[in-house]
Tab-separated table of C-alpha atoms and ligand atoms in Angstrom:
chain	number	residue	atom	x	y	z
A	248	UNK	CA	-36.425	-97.491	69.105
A	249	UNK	CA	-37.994	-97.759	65.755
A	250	UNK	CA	-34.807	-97.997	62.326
A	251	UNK	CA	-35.631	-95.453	60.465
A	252	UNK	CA	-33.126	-95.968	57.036
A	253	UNK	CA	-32.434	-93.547	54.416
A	254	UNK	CA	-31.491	-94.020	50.651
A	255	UNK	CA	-29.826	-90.491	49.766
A	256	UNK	CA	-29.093	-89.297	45.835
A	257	UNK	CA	-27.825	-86.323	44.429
A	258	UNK	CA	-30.714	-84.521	44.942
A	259	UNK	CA	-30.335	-83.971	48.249
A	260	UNK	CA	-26.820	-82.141	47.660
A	261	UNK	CA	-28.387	-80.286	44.704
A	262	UNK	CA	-29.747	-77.508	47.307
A	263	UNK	CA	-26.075	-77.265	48.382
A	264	UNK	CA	-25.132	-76.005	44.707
A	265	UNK	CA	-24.012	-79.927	43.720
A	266	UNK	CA	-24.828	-80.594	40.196
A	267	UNK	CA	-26.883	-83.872	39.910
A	268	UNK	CA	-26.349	-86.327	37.119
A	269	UNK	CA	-29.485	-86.818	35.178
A	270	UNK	CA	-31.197	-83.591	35.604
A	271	UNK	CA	-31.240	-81.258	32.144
A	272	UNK	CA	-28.051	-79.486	33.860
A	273	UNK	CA	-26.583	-82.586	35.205
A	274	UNK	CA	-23.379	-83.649	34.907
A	275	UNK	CA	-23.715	-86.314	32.517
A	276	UNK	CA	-25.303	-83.431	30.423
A	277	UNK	CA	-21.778	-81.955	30.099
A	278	UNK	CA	-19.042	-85.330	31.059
A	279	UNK	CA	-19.240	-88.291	28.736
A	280	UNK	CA	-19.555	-91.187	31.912
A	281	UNK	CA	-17.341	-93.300	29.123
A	282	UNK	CA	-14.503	-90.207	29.262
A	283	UNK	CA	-14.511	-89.678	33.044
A	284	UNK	CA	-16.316	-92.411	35.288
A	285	UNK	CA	-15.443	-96.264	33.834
A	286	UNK	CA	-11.768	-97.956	34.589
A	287	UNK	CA	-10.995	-97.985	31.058
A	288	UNK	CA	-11.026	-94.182	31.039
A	289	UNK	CA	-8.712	-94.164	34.349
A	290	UNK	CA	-6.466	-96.331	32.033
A	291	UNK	CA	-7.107	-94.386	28.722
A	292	UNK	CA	-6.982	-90.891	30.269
A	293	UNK	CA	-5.949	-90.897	33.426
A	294	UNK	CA	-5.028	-87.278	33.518
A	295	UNK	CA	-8.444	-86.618	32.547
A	296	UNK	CA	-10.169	-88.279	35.255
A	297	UNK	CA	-8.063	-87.384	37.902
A	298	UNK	CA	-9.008	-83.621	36.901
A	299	UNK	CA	-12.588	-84.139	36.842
A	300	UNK	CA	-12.503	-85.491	40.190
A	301	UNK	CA	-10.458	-83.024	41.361
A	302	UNK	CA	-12.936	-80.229	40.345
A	303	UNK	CA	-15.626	-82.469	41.972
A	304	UNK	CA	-13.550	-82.525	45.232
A	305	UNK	CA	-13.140	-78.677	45.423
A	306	UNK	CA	-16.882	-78.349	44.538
A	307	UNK	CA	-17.828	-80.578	47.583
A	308	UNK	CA	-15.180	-79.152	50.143
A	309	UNK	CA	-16.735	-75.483	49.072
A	310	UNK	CA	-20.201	-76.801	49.350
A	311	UNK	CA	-21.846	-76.839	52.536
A	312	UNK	CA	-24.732	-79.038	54.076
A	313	UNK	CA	-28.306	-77.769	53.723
A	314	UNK	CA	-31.330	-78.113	55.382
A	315	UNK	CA	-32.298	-81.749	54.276
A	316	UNK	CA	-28.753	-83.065	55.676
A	317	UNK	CA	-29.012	-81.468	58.765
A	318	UNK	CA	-32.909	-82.369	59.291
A	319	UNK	CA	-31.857	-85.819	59.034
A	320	UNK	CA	-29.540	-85.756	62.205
A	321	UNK	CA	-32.550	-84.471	64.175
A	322	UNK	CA	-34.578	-87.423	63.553
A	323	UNK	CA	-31.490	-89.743	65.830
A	324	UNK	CA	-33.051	-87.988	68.737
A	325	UNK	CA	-35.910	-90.425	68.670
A	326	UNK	CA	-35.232	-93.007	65.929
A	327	UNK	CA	-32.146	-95.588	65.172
A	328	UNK	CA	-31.009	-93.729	61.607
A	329	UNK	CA	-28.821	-95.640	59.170
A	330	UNK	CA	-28.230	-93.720	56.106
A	331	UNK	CA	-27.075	-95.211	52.900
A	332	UNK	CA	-25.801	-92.571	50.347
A	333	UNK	CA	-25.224	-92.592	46.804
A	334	UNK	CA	-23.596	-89.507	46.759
A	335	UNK	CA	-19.465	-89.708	47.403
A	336	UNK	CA	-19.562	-86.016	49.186
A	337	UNK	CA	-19.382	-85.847	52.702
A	338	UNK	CA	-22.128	-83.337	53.896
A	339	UNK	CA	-23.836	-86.247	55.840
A	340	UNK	CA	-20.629	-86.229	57.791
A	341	UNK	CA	-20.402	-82.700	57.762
A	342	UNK	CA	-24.673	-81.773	59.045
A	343	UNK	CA	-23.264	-84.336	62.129
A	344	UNK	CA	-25.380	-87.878	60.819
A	345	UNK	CA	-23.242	-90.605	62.630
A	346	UNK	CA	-23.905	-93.803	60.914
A	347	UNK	CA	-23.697	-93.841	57.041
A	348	UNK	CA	-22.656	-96.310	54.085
A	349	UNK	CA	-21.713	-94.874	50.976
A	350	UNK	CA	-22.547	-97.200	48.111
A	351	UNK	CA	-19.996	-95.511	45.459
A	352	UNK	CA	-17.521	-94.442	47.280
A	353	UNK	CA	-16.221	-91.058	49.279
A	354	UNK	CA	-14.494	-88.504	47.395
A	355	UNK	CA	-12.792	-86.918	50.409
A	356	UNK	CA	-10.732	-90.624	49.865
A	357	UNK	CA	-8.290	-92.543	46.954
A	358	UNK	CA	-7.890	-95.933	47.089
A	359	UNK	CA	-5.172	-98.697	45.965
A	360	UNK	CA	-5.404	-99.261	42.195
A	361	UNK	CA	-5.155	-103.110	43.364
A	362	UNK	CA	-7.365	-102.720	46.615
A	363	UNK	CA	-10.831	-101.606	46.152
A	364	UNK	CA	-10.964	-101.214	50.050
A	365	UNK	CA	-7.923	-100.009	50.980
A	366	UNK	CA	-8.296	-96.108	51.147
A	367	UNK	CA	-6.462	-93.202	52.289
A	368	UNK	CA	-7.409	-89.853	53.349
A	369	UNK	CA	-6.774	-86.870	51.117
A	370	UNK	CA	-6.803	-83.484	52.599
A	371	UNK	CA	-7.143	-80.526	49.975
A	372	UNK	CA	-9.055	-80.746	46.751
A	373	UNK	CA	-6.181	-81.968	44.402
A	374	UNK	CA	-5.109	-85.616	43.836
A	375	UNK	CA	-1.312	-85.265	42.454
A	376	UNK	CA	-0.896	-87.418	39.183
A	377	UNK	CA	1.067	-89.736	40.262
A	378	UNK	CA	0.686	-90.356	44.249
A	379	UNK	CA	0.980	-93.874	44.790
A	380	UNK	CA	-0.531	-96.091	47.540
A	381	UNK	CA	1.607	-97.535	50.084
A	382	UNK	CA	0.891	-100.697	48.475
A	383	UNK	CA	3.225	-99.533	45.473
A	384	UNK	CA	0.151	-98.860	42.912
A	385	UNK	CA	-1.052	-95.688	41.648
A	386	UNK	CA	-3.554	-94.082	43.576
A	387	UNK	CA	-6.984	-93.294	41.984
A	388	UNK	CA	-10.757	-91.667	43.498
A	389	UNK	CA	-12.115	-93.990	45.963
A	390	UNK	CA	-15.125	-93.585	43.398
A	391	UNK	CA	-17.299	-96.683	42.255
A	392	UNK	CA	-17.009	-96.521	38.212
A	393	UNK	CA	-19.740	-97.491	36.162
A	394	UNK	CA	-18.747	-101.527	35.585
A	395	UNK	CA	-17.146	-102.187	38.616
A	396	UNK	CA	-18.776	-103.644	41.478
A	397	UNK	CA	-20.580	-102.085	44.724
A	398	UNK	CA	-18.572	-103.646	47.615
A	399	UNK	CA	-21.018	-102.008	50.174
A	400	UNK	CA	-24.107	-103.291	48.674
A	401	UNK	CA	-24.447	-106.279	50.557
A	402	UNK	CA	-24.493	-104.840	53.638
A	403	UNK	CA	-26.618	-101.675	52.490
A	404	UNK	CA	-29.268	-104.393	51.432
A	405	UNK	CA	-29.398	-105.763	55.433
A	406	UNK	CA	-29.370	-102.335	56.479
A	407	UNK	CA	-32.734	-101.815	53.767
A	408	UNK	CA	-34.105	-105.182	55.265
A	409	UNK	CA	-34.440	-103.786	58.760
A	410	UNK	CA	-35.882	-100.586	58.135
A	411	UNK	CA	-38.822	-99.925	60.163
A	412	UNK	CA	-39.409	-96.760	58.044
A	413	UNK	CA	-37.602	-95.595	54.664
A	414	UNK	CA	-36.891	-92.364	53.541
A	415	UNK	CA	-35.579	-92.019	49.936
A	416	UNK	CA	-34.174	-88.464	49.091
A	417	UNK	CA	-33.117	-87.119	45.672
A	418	UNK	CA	-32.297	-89.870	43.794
A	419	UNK	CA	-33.754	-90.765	40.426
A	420	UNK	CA	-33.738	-94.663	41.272
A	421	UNK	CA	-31.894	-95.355	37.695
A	422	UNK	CA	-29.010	-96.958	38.760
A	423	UNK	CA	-28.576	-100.878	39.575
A	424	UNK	CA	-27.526	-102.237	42.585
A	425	UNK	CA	-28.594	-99.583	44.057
A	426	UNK	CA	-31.921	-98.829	43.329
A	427	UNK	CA	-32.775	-102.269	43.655
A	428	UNK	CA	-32.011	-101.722	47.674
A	429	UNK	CA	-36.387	-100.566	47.687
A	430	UNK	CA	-36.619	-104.327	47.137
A	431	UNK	CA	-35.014	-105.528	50.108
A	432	UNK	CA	-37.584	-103.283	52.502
A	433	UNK	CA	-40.177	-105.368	53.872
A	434	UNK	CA	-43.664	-104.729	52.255
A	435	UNK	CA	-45.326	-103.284	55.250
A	436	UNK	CA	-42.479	-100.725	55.851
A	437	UNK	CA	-43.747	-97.228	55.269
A	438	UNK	CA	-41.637	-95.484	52.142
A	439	UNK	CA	-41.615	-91.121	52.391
A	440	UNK	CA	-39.895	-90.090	48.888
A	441	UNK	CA	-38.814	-86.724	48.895
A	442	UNK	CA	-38.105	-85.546	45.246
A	443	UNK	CA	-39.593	-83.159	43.255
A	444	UNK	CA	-39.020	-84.927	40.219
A	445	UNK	CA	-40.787	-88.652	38.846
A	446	UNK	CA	-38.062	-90.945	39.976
A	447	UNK	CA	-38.737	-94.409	38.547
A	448	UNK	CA	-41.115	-96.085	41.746
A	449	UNK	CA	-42.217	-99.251	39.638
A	450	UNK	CA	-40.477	-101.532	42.207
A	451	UNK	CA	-41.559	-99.976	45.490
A	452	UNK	CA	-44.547	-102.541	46.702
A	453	UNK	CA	-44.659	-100.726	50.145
A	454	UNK	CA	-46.994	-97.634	50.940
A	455	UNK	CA	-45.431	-94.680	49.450
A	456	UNK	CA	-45.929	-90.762	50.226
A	457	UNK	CA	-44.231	-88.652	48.109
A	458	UNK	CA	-43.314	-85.236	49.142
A	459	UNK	CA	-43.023	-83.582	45.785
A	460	UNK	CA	-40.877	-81.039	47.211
A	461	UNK	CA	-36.847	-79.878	47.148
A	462	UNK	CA	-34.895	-81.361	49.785
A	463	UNK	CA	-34.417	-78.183	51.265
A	464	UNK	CA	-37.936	-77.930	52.154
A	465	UNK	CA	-39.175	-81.517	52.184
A	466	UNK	CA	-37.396	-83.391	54.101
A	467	UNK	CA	-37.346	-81.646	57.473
A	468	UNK	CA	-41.214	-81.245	57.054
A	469	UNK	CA	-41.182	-84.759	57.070
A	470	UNK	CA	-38.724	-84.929	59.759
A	471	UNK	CA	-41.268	-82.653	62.124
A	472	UNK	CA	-43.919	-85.156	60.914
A	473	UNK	CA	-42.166	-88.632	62.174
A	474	UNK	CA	-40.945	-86.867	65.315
A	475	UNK	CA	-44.387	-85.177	65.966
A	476	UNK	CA	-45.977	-88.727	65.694
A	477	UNK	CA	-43.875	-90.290	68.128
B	78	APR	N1	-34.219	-81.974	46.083
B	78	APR	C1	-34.564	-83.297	45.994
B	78	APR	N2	-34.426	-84.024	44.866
B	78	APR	C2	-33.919	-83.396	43.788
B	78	APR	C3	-33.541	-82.032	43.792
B	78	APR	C4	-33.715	-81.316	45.010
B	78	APR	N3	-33.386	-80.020	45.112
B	78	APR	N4	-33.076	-81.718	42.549
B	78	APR	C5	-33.151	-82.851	41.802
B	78	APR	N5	-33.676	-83.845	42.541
B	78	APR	C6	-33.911	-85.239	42.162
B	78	APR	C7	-34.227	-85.482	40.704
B	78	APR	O1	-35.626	-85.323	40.460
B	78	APR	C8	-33.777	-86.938	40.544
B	78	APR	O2	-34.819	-87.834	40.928
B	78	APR	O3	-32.722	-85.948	42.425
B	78	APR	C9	-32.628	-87.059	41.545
B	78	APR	C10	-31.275	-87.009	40.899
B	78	APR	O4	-31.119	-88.168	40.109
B	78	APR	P1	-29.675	-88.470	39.490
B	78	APR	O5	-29.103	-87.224	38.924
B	78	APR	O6	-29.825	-89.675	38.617
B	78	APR	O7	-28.771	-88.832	40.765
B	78	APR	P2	-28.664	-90.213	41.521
B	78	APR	O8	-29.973	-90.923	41.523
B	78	APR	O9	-28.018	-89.932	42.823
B	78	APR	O10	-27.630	-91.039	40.591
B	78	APR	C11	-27.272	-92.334	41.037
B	78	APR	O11	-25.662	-92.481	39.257
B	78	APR	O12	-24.064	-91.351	38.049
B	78	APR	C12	-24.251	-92.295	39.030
B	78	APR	O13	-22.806	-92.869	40.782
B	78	APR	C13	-23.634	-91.845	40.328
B	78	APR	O14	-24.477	-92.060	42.574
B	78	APR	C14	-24.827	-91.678	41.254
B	78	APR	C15	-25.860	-92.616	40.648
């Protein structure tokens, strides 16, 4: 059965009413990332950030998956699919995909202040201020701040260096480690982008098609396509 791994972005929750980050109404159009997504600011204003995560979390539990999320669990019907996801909501969970590594982090989660791995669930949209961890330390967003590092990148760079196919969905490829993960797919591996923006594709040495097309719409006429060839 041919590996068929996907690099997911924002963009494919934008058709579920998810802001992006870099688009003209994204959310770094109206959050300072200094103010809201770096460990000083969970030190600085920690009220602050626990808020805007909170609002994040009852955006995502209110959001539902769209067409793109749930075209992608069709395509483990005939194909080994390993998605790797950018995004920290949970509608790849939620459309029914089985196998996914998120590379900053789950929202549905908090983690230790002390542990970047040790998590716990939250159920409901609301952190309260000052929940600790059973370790004894505050409890913050199981969220990847900008300057800290990406414990899951290692192994979503073996996952990118067995991909027999890549799919990359909604994601503007600005953003180190992660972007760098089109590097680790082996040259001769096709690469279907799905975006109908210019993501930056400078590094991807591999054939490329790109679907200039919303999620939405794109990606399960792609799905049809690697199914239909099959
Ligand atoms: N369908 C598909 N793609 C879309 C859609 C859509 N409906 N709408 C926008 N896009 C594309 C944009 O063209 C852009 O290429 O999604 C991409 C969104 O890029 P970003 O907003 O930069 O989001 P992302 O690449 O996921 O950001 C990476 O940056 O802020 C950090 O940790 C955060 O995980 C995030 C990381």
């Amino acid at each position: 059965m041919k590996r068929i791994v996907v690099l997911t972005g924002a963009g494919i929750s934008a058709d579920s009413g998810i802001a992006t980050f870099r688009d003209s109404d994204g959310l770094w159009a109206n959050y300072r990332i200094e103010e809201v997504c770096t460990p000083e600011a969970l030190i600085r204003n920690r009220e602050k950030v626990i808020r805007f995560y909170n609002e994040r979390r009852r955006e995502v539990l209110a959001a539902k998956p769209n067409a793109a999320h749930i075209a992608l669990t069709r395509l483990e019907q005939d194909f080994d699919v390993l998605i790797v996801t950018q995004n920290i909501d949970d509608l790849h969970e939620r459309a029914g995909s089985s196998r996914i590594t998120h590379l900053h982090g789950e929202i549905t989660k908090l983690r230790s202040s002390r542990d970047e791995l040790a998590t716990v669930p939250l159920s409901g949209w609301e952190q309260p201020l000052d929940a600790r961890h059973p370790d004894g330390t505050l409890l913050r967003p199981y969220v990847v701040f900008f300057g800290e590092s990406v414990p899951m990148f290692d192994r979503a760079a073996e996952i990118a260096r067995s991909a027999d196919i890549m799919i990359i969905v909604g994601t503007s490829l600005a953003v180190y480690p992660a972007a760098s993960l089109v590097r680790y797919v082996r040259p001769e591996v096709p690469v279907y982008l799905v975006d109908p923006g210019s993501p930056d594709t400078a590094y991807i040495r591999n054939p490329l098609t790109h679907i200039r097309k919303r999620a939405a719409e794109g990606v399960p006429e792609l799905v049809d396509m690697l199914l239909g060839q099959k």
